[in-house]
Each structure stands twice: as structure tokens, then as C-alpha cells.
JSON list of C-alpha atoms in Angstrom, two decimals:
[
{"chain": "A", "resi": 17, "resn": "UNK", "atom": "CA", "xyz": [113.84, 108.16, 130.93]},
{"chain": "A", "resi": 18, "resn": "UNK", "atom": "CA", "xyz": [115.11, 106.09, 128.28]},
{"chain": "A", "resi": 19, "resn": "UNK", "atom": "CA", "xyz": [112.87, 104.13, 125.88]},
{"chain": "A", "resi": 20, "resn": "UNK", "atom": "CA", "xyz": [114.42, 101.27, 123.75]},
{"chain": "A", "resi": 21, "resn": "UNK", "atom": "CA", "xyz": [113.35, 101.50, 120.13]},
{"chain": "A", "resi": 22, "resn": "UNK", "atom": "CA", "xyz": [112.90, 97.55, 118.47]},
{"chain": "A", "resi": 23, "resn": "UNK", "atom": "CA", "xyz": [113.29, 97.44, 114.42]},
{"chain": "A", "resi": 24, "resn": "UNK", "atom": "CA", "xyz": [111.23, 95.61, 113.01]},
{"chain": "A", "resi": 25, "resn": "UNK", "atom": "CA", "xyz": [111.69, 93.89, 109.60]},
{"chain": "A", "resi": 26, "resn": "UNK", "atom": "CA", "xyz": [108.80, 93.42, 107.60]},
{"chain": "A", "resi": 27, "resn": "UNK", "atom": "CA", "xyz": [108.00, 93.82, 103.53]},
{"chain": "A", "resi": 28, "resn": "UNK", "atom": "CA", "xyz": [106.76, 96.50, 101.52]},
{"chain": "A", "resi": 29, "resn": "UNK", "atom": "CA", "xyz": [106.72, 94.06, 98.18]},
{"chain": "A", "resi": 30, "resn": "UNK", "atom": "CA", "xyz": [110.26, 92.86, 97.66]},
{"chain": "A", "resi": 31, "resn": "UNK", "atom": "CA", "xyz": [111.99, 95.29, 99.59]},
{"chain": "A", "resi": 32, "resn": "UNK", "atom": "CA", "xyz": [112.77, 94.98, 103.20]},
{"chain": "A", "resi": 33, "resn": "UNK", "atom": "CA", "xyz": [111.53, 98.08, 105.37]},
{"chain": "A", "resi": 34, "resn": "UNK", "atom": "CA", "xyz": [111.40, 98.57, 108.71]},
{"chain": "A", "resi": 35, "resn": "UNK", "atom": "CA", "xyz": [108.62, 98.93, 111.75]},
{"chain": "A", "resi": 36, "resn": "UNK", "atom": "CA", "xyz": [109.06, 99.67, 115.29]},
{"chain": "A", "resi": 37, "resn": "UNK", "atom": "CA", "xyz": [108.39, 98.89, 118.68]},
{"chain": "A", "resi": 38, "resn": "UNK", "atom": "CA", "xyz": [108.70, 101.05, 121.73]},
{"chain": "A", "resi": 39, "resn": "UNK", "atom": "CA", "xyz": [107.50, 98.74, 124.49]},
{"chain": "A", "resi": 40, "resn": "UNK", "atom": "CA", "xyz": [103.68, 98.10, 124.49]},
{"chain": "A", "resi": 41, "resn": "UNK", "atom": "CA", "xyz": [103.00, 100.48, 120.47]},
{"chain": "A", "resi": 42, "resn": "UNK", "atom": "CA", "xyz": [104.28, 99.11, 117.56]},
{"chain": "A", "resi": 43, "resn": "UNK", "atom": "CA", "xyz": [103.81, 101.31, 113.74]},
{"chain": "A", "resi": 44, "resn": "UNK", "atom": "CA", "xyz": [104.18, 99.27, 110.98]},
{"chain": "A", "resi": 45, "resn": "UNK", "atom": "CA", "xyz": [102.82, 101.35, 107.77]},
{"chain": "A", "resi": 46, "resn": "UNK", "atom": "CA", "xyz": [103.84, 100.54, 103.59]},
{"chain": "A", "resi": 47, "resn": "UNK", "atom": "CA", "xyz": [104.10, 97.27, 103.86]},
{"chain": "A", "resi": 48, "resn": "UNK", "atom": "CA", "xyz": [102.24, 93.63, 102.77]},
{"chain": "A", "resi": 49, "resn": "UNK", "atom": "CA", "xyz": [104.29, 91.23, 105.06]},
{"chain": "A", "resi": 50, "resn": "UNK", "atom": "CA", "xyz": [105.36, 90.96, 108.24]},
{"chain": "A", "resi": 51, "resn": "UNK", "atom": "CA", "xyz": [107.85, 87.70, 108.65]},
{"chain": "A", "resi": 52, "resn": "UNK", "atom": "CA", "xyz": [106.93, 85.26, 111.66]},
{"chain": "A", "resi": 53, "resn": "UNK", "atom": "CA", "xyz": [109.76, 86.88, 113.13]},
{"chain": "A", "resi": 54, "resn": "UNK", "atom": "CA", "xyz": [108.61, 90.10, 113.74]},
{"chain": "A", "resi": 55, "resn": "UNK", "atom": "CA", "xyz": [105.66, 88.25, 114.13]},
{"chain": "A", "resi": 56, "resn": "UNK", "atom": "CA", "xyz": [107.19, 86.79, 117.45]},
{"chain": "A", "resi": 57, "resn": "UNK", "atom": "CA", "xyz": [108.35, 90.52, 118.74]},
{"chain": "A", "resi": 58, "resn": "UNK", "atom": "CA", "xyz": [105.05, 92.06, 118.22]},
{"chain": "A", "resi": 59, "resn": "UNK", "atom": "CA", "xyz": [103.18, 90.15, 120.81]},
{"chain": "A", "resi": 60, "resn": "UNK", "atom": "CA", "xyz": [101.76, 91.18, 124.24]},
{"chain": "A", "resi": 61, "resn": "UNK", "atom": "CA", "xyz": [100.59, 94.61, 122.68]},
{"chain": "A", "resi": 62, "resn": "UNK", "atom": "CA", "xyz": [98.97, 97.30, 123.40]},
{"chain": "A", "resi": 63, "resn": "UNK", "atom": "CA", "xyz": [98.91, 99.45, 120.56]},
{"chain": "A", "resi": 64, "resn": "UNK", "atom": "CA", "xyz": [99.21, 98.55, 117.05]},
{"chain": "A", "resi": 65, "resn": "UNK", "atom": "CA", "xyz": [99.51, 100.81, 113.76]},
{"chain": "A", "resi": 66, "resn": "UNK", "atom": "CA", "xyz": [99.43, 98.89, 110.96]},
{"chain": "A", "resi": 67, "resn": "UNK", "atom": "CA", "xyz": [99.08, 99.77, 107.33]},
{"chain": "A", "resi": 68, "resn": "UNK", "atom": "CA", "xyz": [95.57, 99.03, 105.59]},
{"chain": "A", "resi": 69, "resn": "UNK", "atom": "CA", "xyz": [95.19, 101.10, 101.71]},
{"chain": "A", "resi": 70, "resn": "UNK", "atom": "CA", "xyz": [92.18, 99.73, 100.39]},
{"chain": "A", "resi": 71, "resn": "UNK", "atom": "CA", "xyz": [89.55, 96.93, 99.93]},
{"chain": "A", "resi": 72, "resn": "UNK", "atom": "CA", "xyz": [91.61, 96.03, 96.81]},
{"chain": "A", "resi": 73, "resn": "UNK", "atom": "CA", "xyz": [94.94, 94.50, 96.17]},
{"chain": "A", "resi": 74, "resn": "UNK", "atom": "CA", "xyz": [97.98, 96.47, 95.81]},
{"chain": "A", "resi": 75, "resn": "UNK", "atom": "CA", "xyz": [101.55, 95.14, 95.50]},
{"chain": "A", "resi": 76, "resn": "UNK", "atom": "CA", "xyz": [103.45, 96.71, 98.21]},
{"chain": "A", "resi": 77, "resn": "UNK", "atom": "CA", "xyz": [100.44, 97.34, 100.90]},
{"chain": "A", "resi": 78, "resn": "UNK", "atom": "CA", "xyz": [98.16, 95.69, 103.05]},
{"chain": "A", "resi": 79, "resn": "UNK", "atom": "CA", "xyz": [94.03, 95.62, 101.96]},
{"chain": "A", "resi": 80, "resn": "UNK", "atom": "CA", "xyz": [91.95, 95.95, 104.35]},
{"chain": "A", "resi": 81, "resn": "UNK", "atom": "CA", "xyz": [91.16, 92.28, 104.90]},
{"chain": "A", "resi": 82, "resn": "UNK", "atom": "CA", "xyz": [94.79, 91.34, 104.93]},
{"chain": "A", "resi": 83, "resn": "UNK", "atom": "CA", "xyz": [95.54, 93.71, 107.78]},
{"chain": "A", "resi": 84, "resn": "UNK", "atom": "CA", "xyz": [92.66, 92.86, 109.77]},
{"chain": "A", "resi": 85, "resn": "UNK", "atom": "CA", "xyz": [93.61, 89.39, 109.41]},
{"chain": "A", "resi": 86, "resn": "UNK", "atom": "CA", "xyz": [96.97, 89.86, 110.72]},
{"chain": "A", "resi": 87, "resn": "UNK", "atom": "CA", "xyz": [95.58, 91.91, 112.95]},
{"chain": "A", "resi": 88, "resn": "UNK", "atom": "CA", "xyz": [94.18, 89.30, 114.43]},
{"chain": "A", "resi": 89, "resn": "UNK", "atom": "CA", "xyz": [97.42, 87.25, 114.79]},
{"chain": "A", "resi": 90, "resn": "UNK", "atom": "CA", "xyz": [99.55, 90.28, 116.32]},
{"chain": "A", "resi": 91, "resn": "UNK", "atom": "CA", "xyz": [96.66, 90.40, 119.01]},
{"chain": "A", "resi": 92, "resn": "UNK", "atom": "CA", "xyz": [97.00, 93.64, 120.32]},
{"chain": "A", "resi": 93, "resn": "UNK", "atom": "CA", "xyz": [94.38, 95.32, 122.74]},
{"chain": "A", "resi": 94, "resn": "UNK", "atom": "CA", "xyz": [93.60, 98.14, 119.79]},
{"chain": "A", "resi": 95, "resn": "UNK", "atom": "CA", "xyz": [94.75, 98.52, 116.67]},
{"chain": "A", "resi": 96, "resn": "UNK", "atom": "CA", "xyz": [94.72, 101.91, 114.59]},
{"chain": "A", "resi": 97, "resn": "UNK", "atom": "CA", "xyz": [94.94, 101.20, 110.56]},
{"chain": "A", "resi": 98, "resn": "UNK", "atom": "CA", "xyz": [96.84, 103.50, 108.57]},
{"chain": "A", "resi": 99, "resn": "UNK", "atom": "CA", "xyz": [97.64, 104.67, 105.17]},
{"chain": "A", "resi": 100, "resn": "UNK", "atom": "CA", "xyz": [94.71, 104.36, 104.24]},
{"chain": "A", "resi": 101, "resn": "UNK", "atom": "CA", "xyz": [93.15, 105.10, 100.90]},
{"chain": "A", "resi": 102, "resn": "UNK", "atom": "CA", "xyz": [89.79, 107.29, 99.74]},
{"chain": "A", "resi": 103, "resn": "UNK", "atom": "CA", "xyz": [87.99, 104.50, 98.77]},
{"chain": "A", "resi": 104, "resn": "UNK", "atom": "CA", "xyz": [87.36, 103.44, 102.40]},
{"chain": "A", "resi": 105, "resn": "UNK", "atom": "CA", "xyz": [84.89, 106.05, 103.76]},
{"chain": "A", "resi": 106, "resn": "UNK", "atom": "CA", "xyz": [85.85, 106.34, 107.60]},
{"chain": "A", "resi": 107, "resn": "UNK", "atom": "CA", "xyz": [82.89, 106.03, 109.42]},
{"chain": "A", "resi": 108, "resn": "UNK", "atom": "CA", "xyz": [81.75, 102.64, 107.59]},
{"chain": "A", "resi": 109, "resn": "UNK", "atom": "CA", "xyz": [84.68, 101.38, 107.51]},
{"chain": "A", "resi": 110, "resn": "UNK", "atom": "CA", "xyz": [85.25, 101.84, 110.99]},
{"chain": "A", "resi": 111, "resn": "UNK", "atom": "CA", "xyz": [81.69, 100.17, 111.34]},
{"chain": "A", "resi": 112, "resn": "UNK", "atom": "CA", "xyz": [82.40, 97.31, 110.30]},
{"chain": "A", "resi": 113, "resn": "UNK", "atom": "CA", "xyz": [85.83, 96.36, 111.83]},
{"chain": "A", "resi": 114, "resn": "UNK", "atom": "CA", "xyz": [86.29, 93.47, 114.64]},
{"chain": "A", "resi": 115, "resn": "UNK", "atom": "CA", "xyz": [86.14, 95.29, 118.37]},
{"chain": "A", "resi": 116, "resn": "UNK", "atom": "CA", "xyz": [89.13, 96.98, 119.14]},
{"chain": "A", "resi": 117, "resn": "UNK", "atom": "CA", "xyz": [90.04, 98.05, 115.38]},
{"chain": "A", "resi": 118, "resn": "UNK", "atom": "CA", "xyz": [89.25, 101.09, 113.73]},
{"chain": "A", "resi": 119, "resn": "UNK", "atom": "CA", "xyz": [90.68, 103.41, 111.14]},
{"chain": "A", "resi": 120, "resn": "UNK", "atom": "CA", "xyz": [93.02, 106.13, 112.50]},
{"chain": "A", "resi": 121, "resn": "UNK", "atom": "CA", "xyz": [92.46, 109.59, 111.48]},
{"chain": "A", "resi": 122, "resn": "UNK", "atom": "CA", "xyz": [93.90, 113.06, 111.10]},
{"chain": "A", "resi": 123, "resn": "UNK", "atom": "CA", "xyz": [94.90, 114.40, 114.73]},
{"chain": "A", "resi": 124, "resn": "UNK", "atom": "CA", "xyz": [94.82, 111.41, 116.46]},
{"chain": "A", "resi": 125, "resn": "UNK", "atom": "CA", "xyz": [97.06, 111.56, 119.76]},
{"chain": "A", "resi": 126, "resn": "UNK", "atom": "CA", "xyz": [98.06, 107.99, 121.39]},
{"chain": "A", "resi": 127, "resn": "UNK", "atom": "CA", "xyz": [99.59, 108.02, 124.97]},
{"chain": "A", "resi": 128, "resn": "UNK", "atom": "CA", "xyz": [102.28, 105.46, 124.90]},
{"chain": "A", "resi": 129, "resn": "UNK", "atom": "CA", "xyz": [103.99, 106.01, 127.77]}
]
């Protein structure tokens, strides 16, 4: 069947990209803002890719702490960060993420139906 595909504005610096939503996943990677109003669409989740480079500040991505932070105010069940950096190695990074977040990785398969 069909699946309606929801754009998502969000920020990657000062220019305006785009995320998506296909019902209860949303991917949001190179960005560092996500307006309240995508804010709004992203709720009831159950999937959420969101970009996360680094422990340290970049201009057009989210650190580490920023994404888990609006990880928290998405709320989705689990959340897979992305675009991630080699300064974060994966398995202490993972360990020491909030329940229900963790780094995603080469090969990983999501069911989203």
C-alpha cells in the first residue's frame, strides 16, 4: 500500500533542509535545529534518526548532548543517532546514553512498517 511521506523542515546552520516522516520513523540527519514546528509533527514516535557528530560543537550539526536533549523532547520509543563522528567510540558511547538511545551503526535494518 501507499505510505504518505511528511517533510520536515528543520536547520542545518542557516540553511533550511529537510527531514521526514513516514508514519511512526522519522530521519532527521545534518542538521542543529529542528523548529517547534516540526517539533509538533514529530510526536507519538516510534522511531527516531536523528543526527549526533560529536561531543564538540559544530556549526551545522547536532553534538551529542544537543541531540540527546532533543531527543528527549521528540519522545520517541528509540532513537538511533546518526552521522556520527570518530571521536565517539561506539560501544561507550552507546554506554552511556539515556534507555532507549543508542548510536546506529553500519548494517543496521529498522522494520517500519
Amino acid at each position: 500500500g501507499r505510505q504518505e511521506v511528511l517533510p520536515l523542515p528543520a536547520m542545518r546552520g542557516r540553511r533550511p533542509i529537510l527531514g521526514f516522516r513516514l508514519g511512526g520513523f522519522a530521519y532527521l540527519t545534518d542538521c542543529n535545529a529542528i523548529p517547534e514546528s516540526s517539533l509538533e509533527l514529530l510526536q507519538g514516535l516510534d522511531t527516531l534518526v536523528l543526527d549526533a557528530l560529536r561531543p564538540l560543537p559544530h556549526p551545522t550539526h547536532f553534538t551529542i548532548g544537543e541531540a540527546v536533549e532533543m531527543a528527549h523532547r521528540i519522545g520517541a520509543r528509540q532513537t538511533f543517532f546518526t552521522h556520527i563522528a570518530h571521536q565517539m567510540g561506539h560501544a561507550e558511547t552507546c554506554a552511556s546514553l539515556p534507555e532507549g538511545m543508542s548510536l546506529a551503526y553500519d548494517g543496521l535494518s529498522l522494520d517500519i512498517r
